Amino acid sequence: MSVKEAITALCGLLLGRERAAAATLSPEIFRKAKFDRNEATAEFWKLLHWLLRLVNEDWPCEVTNLSEQVEYVKAAVCYYGYGFMDFYQLPADGTRGSRELLLVFSWLLQKIHLLEQLLNLHRMHVDDQASLCTCRQTIPIRSMERLDIQDGRHPMGMDVRYLQCLQGKLRFRWRSLYSVQQERCSALYKIHLYTRGCSSSQSLDHLSATETRLIQDPKQYTEFVQHLERENMHLEAYLEWKRLEPLYWQWMQSVLSAKLQDTQELLNVNIVPVTGHSLDQRGNCRESDLFREIDKLCGELLKLQSELQDRRTVKDERIKDKEQAMGDLTGQCEAMFLTQHDLEQKLAAVRARMNHERRRHCRVRLALRANSTSVRTKPPPTQHNSGSLTALEVITQLKDEAVVLTKELQELQQLSKEALGEILERLDGVICIPPMQR
């Protein structure tokens, strides 16, 4: 086994998804990226753009401009939480930075389980599934603000009317999606109800939409078998990759070591000692001045930390003496108050943990429960959670979450209203007219 075999297995797994999109991917591209060769940069940008759009199921149109692909990749990687700023400072023309892109690609393999998502995306689902999301996904706003600043744009420079237009389009598309989902659920319910008792499965007593389609048109069996054969090929390639994966990560350690070595050499070249007769060289040793300032700040922080530790020790000793001397009724009431406060904190932590456990982000299998007309949702076999929820329970959870989000929205609106009021107080002759109520 060798590193080249591991990279070849990885390339084969990626090429198996769609050869037209990653036809130029080869182990040679990875080798060039390790040594930061510029000829591999554009290919890695295209690869990351294709993979991220495929995972996010974001294919509104075909993007061929490299600068737009770079912008999309930076935004998507920032959303997933990549914090190394050298990547975001790469130029949009794709002329350099192949090693940074290799590090980002390897980080995505481990962070978001990129290959597993690709396998699951093209998996042949025989049963009827639906997306269930009761969790909260937060976007790293600070990182996005850094990107906007670096690109020379600012979100406040956008016209409010354009935002209102986007909001209207989003509302219209949301309602269209909601109506389509209602029609789909109605059709699935009819299929499950009319085919009850026809299934040979032990967990379900009705047929799915795919099984019903195959029964109606047996000619589709050939296409179904071909799809299963392709999926088996992908799984075999994935098993081969898992067998050789440790070699790839050992090789990536050498890539990271090469980057650190180049960074250290660059610092050593840029740091020049300052002499009294060479004032022109002072501009070339900014890094040295920066390091001295950092050392000075570190010393001050350590001094402040020592002072805070001493004050904390003295305060803890006073509190301990006060607790030992507590014996009167006032001390007992204070102890009861502290105990009640601790209990409230523990109850709040338990409620937060229960709410976190109730939140899901997965795909569920739709099944019609026996002797009832209600739909029961079950996680697919790939999910570790073996529990099941009725549709009524899911609707109740979503309603509770909607109430919480509505309350947060009202609080944010009130804060925005107060901020606008403070701004209008400093403006003379300006009247704020609220929008019409719908």
XYZ file of C-alpha atoms in Angstrom:
438
model
C 0.000 0.000 0.000
C 1.187 3.517 -0.836
C -0.019 7.083 -0.646
C -0.556 7.103 -4.402
C -2.967 4.174 -4.082
C -4.897 6.015 -1.354
C -5.191 9.178 -3.454
C -6.133 7.070 -6.487
C -8.929 5.440 -4.466
C -10.146 8.876 -3.355
C -10.086 10.169 -6.933
C -11.930 7.075 -8.121
C -14.629 7.621 -5.509
C -15.042 11.267 -6.540
C -14.902 10.510 -10.242
C -17.583 7.894 -9.775
C -20.083 10.597 -8.839
C -20.004 12.371 -12.207
C -17.045 12.076 -14.555
C -17.902 15.192 -16.544
C -17.540 17.436 -13.497
C -14.221 16.111 -12.207
C -12.614 14.545 -15.255
C -9.242 16.259 -14.685
C -8.887 15.027 -11.095
C -5.821 12.815 -10.657
C -3.149 11.996 -8.039
C -0.801 14.343 -9.900
C -3.053 17.292 -8.969
C -2.716 16.390 -5.284
C 1.074 16.112 -5.594
C 1.310 19.544 -7.226
C -0.948 21.019 -4.537
C 1.343 19.679 -1.798
C 4.214 21.760 -3.196
C 1.874 24.743 -3.783
C 2.121 24.660 -7.574
C -0.055 27.272 -9.255
C -1.174 25.005 -12.106
C -3.264 22.936 -9.656
C -5.137 25.888 -8.149
C -7.904 26.300 -10.723
C -8.664 22.560 -10.735
C -9.065 22.530 -6.950
C -11.376 25.567 -7.029
C -13.568 23.797 -9.582
C -13.533 20.573 -7.547
C -14.547 22.323 -4.313
C -17.240 24.303 -6.099
C -18.710 21.161 -7.653
C -18.624 19.160 -4.407
C -20.134 21.892 -2.226
C -22.970 22.632 -4.650
C -23.636 18.914 -4.913
C -23.751 18.425 -1.148
C -25.909 21.510 -0.589
C -28.211 20.500 -3.484
C -27.769 24.020 -4.851
C -28.009 23.803 -8.654
C -30.055 26.781 -9.885
C -27.759 27.359 -12.849
C -24.399 26.335 -14.221
C -21.592 28.626 -13.036
C -18.602 28.727 -15.385
C -16.925 31.943 -14.219
C -14.018 31.071 -11.917
C -14.370 34.210 -9.792
C -17.996 33.343 -9.008
C -16.965 29.794 -8.136
C -14.290 31.142 -5.783
C -16.808 33.441 -4.099
C -19.283 30.588 -3.621
C -16.629 28.254 -2.173
C -15.404 30.884 0.284
C -18.940 31.580 1.508
C -19.773 27.871 1.875
C -16.519 27.021 3.681
C -17.017 30.014 5.979
C -20.516 28.740 6.793
C -19.086 25.375 7.836
C -16.707 27.140 10.234
C -13.266 27.058 8.621
C -11.219 29.637 10.518
C -7.828 29.797 8.765
C -7.717 33.296 7.275
C -5.061 32.543 4.644
C -7.726 30.729 2.658
C -10.080 33.732 2.576
C -7.243 35.989 1.391
C -6.600 33.951 -1.762
C -7.160 35.876 -5.020
C -10.354 35.351 -6.983
C -8.533 34.713 -10.266
C -7.315 31.279 -9.119
C -3.626 31.952 -9.700
C -2.196 30.681 -6.409
C -3.038 28.861 -3.194
C -3.295 25.217 -4.251
C -1.906 23.993 -0.924
C -4.490 26.007 1.008
C -7.218 24.465 -1.135
C -5.856 20.981 -0.457
C -6.027 21.679 3.283
C -9.601 22.949 2.932
C -10.586 19.872 0.937
C -9.138 17.538 3.578
C -10.789 19.573 6.333
C -14.178 19.155 4.642
C -13.625 15.400 4.366
C -13.376 15.176 8.142
C -15.587 18.063 9.256
C -18.799 17.487 7.287
C -18.134 13.853 6.247
C -18.096 14.865 2.602
C -17.821 11.401 1.072
C -20.568 9.977 3.267
C -22.886 12.805 2.234
C -22.167 12.088 -1.419
C -22.980 8.415 -0.944
C -26.198 9.218 0.869
C -27.156 11.808 -1.747
C -27.131 9.265 -4.582
C -28.511 6.423 -2.549
C -31.481 4.555 -3.992
C -34.387 5.053 -1.580
C -37.179 2.548 -2.007
C -39.240 3.763 0.934
C -40.957 7.150 1.135
C -38.946 9.736 3.030
C -39.284 13.350 4.052
C -36.958 15.930 5.589
C -37.437 16.708 9.282
C -35.620 19.667 10.834
C -36.383 20.943 14.322
C -32.847 22.161 15.091
C -31.305 25.574 14.744
C -28.459 26.235 12.360
C -26.504 29.392 13.010
C -24.357 31.186 10.452
C -20.969 32.522 11.602
C -21.826 36.205 11.156
C -18.412 37.473 12.200
C -16.661 35.417 9.567
C -19.118 36.570 6.917
C -18.516 40.194 7.938
C -14.800 39.643 7.522
C -15.411 38.323 4.027
C -17.556 41.324 3.103
C -14.906 43.710 4.331
C -12.164 41.965 2.402
C -14.207 41.967 -0.803
C -14.869 45.681 -0.466
C -18.607 45.330 0.093
C -20.734 46.284 3.037
C -24.178 44.897 3.780
C -25.508 48.320 4.780
C -24.964 49.608 1.244
C -27.834 47.509 -0.087
C -31.121 49.165 -1.018
C -34.052 48.397 1.271
C -36.426 48.071 -1.687
C -34.215 45.345 -3.139
C -34.400 43.468 0.177
C -38.194 43.827 0.162
C -38.291 42.418 -3.362
C -36.191 39.441 -2.296
C -38.441 38.901 0.698
C -41.500 38.858 -1.564
C -39.894 36.325 -3.905
C -38.884 34.170 -0.967
C -42.425 34.261 0.446
C -43.921 33.312 -2.924
C -41.508 30.405 -3.424
C -42.090 29.231 0.137
C -45.833 29.096 -0.437
C -45.310 27.240 -3.736
C -43.069 24.718 -1.994
C -45.609 24.300 0.787
C -48.419 23.583 -1.689
C -46.250 21.055 -3.547
C -45.440 19.295 -0.283
C -49.122 19.140 0.584
C -49.937 17.526 -2.768
C -47.097 15.031 -2.331
C -48.230 14.055 1.175
C -51.806 13.646 -0.051
C -50.662 11.356 -2.885
C -48.456 9.303 -0.540
C -51.321 8.901 1.907
C -53.566 7.549 -0.848
C -50.863 5.108 -1.987
C -50.258 3.880 1.572
C -53.962 3.531 2.244
C -54.884 1.726 -0.989
C -51.904 -0.686 -0.872
C -52.366 -1.707 2.758
C -51.789 -5.427 3.184
C -49.803 -5.815 -0.067
C -46.315 -5.540 1.410
C -44.217 -8.508 2.517
C -42.100 -6.382 4.848
C -42.283 -7.033 8.587
C -42.083 -3.351 9.526
C -44.576 -1.981 6.966
C -47.890 -3.329 5.747
C -48.196 -1.108 2.655
C -46.221 -0.319 -0.479
C -44.158 2.776 -1.166
C -44.490 5.087 -4.157
C -41.410 3.527 -5.815
C -42.738 -0.003 -5.393
C -46.117 1.031 -6.769
C -44.441 2.632 -9.799
C -42.447 -0.543 -10.475
C -45.607 -2.646 -10.289
C -47.407 -0.385 -12.733
C -44.491 -0.327 -15.222
C -42.259 -3.439 -15.009
C -39.970 -1.996 -17.701
C -38.516 0.308 -15.069
C -36.958 -2.691 -13.320
C -33.995 -2.526 -15.729
C -33.266 1.088 -14.827
C -33.731 0.260 -11.146
C -31.215 -2.614 -11.328
C -28.690 -0.424 -13.175
C -28.975 2.207 -10.472
C -28.352 -0.444 -7.804
C -25.284 -1.694 -9.677
C -23.856 1.839 -9.814
C -24.519 2.241 -6.108
C -22.703 -1.031 -5.386
C -19.714 0.244 -7.374
C -19.675 3.413 -5.302
C -19.830 1.413 -2.073
C -16.945 -0.801 -3.184
C -14.883 2.288 -3.995
C -15.751 3.720 -0.578
C -14.606 0.521 1.178
C -11.331 0.669 -0.737
C -10.887 4.282 0.350
C -11.558 3.433 4.016
C -8.893 0.743 3.829
C -6.311 3.229 2.556
C -7.525 6.316 4.433
C -4.842 6.244 7.206
C -2.148 6.596 4.554
C -3.839 9.687 3.179
C -3.929 11.410 6.576
C -0.279 10.563 7.199
C 0.493 12.215 3.879
C -1.584 15.238 4.871
C 0.584 15.609 7.974
C 3.553 16.042 5.661
C 1.568 18.652 3.692
C 0.864 20.594 6.878
C 4.509 20.311 7.940
C 5.594 21.694 4.564
C 3.254 24.659 4.992
C 4.549 25.393 8.487
C 8.131 25.139 7.263
C 7.487 27.575 4.423
C 5.791 29.977 6.835
C 8.749 29.820 9.206
C 11.201 30.421 6.379
C 9.168 33.411 5.222
C 9.242 34.895 8.716
C 12.969 34.329 9.001
C 13.531 36.105 5.699
C 11.329 39.079 6.568
C 12.734 39.629 10.090
C 15.862 41.835 9.778
C 17.648 43.276 12.864
C 17.524 47.070 13.199
C 20.796 49.011 13.490
C 21.379 52.631 14.364
C 22.823 53.602 10.967
C 20.301 51.748 8.752
C 17.004 53.523 9.216
C 15.819 52.404 5.780
C 15.728 48.824 6.973
C 13.194 49.638 9.661
C 10.317 49.091 7.253
C 11.559 45.561 6.602
C 11.357 44.473 10.248
C 7.749 45.216 11.041
C 7.324 41.604 12.049
C 10.082 41.988 14.656
C 8.388 45.091 16.093
C 5.104 43.229 16.095
C 6.638 40.338 18.011
C 8.062 42.725 20.592
C 4.665 44.329 21.045
C 3.110 40.887 21.427
C 5.679 39.931 24.073
C 4.967 43.170 25.916
C 1.228 42.581 25.845
C 1.701 38.973 26.986
C 3.723 40.192 29.959
C 1.019 42.701 30.901
C -1.677 40.051 30.571
C 0.245 37.652 32.774
C 0.654 40.396 35.368
C -3.069 41.183 35.301
C -3.879 37.490 35.528
C -1.696 37.160 38.620
C -3.399 40.161 40.255
C -6.861 38.775 39.466
C -5.867 35.406 40.886
C -4.701 37.041 44.130
C -7.942 39.013 44.415
C -9.957 35.888 43.717
C -8.115 34.016 46.446
C -8.769 36.787 48.973
C -12.450 36.944 47.992
C -12.854 33.177 48.265
C -11.346 33.236 51.731
C -13.778 35.967 52.802
C -16.746 34.039 51.434
C -15.563 30.900 53.188
C -15.236 32.734 56.504
C -18.685 34.240 56.001
C -20.244 30.864 55.330
C -18.629 29.382 58.424
C -19.887 32.255 60.572
C -23.408 31.971 59.189
C -25.686 30.779 61.980
C -28.440 33.302 62.426
C -31.778 33.470 60.648
C -30.522 35.893 58.018
C -27.773 33.508 57.080
C -30.225 30.645 56.833
C -32.554 32.636 54.554
C -29.613 33.570 52.366
C -28.546 29.923 52.149
C -32.114 28.937 51.205
C -32.136 31.624 48.522
C -28.857 30.392 47.096
C -30.150 26.839 47.134
C -33.300 27.874 45.269
C -31.225 29.794 42.738
C -29.041 26.756 42.158
C -32.120 24.589 41.673
C -33.519 27.007 39.101
C -30.222 26.948 37.207
C -30.177 23.147 37.220
C -33.804 22.971 36.023
C -33.049 25.429 33.226
C -30.044 23.339 32.178
C -32.178 20.170 32.168
C -34.874 21.856 30.041
C -32.245 23.113 27.592
C -30.759 19.620 27.314
C -34.193 18.086 26.744
C -34.969 20.646 24.037
C -31.632 19.912 22.396
C -32.343 16.182 22.411
C -35.771 16.767 20.873
C -34.287 18.686 17.973
C -33.548 16.627 14.901
C -32.055 17.249 11.509
C -32.438 14.167 9.359
C -34.632 12.370 6.867
C -37.484 10.242 8.169
C -39.443 7.413 6.660
C -43.178 7.915 6.251
C -45.292 4.949 7.330
C -49.004 4.532 7.810
C -49.747 3.119 11.243
C -51.902 0.025 11.428
C -55.557 0.466 12.506
C -55.309 4.217 12.151
C -55.286 6.930 9.531
C -52.422 8.899 11.057
C -48.991 8.953 9.524
C -46.073 7.775 11.627
C -42.535 8.978 10.970
C -39.627 6.626 11.504
C -35.928 7.403 11.013
C -34.423 5.406 8.150
C -32.240 2.381 8.975
C -29.054 4.429 8.573
C -29.994 6.593 11.540
C -28.878 5.422 14.956
C -32.028 6.668 16.614
C -34.542 3.844 16.635
C -37.442 5.857 18.042
C -40.494 6.940 16.111
C -42.792 9.929 16.200
C -46.329 10.420 15.062
C -47.118 13.251 12.724
C -49.118 14.911 15.509
C -46.075 14.900 17.793
C -43.898 16.421 15.070
C -46.511 19.112 14.401
C -46.655 19.890 18.138
C -42.874 20.265 18.305
C -42.863 22.543 15.260
C -45.630 24.686 16.739
C -43.683 25.044 20.001
C -40.592 26.021 18.055
C -42.645 28.516 16.020
C -43.860 30.148 19.243
C -40.282 30.513 20.511
C -39.078 31.947 17.204
C -42.021 34.368 17.063
C -41.156 35.625 20.537
C -37.524 36.136 19.537
C -38.638 37.955 16.375
C -40.816 40.306 18.421
C -37.906 41.042 20.744
C -35.620 41.807 17.811
C -38.286 44.025 16.248
C -38.637 45.922 19.506
C -34.866 46.419 19.726
C -34.781 47.638 16.125
C -37.673 49.991 16.819
C -35.868 51.472 19.804
C -32.654 51.865 17.790
C -34.557 53.629 14.990
C -36.200 55.866 17.568
C -32.814 56.914 18.930
C -31.617 57.694 15.405
C -34.741 59.711 14.552
C -34.369 61.796 17.689
C -31.143 63.211 16.255
C -32.805 64.133 12.940
C -34.924 67.267 12.573
C -37.967 67.375 10.311
C -38.118 63.610 9.681
C -41.373 61.688 10.119
C -41.373 57.876 10.277
C -44.512 56.319 8.757
C -45.019 52.623 9.568
C -45.899 50.247 6.697
C -49.483 49.240 5.975
C -50.842 46.308 7.911
C -51.817 43.320 5.759
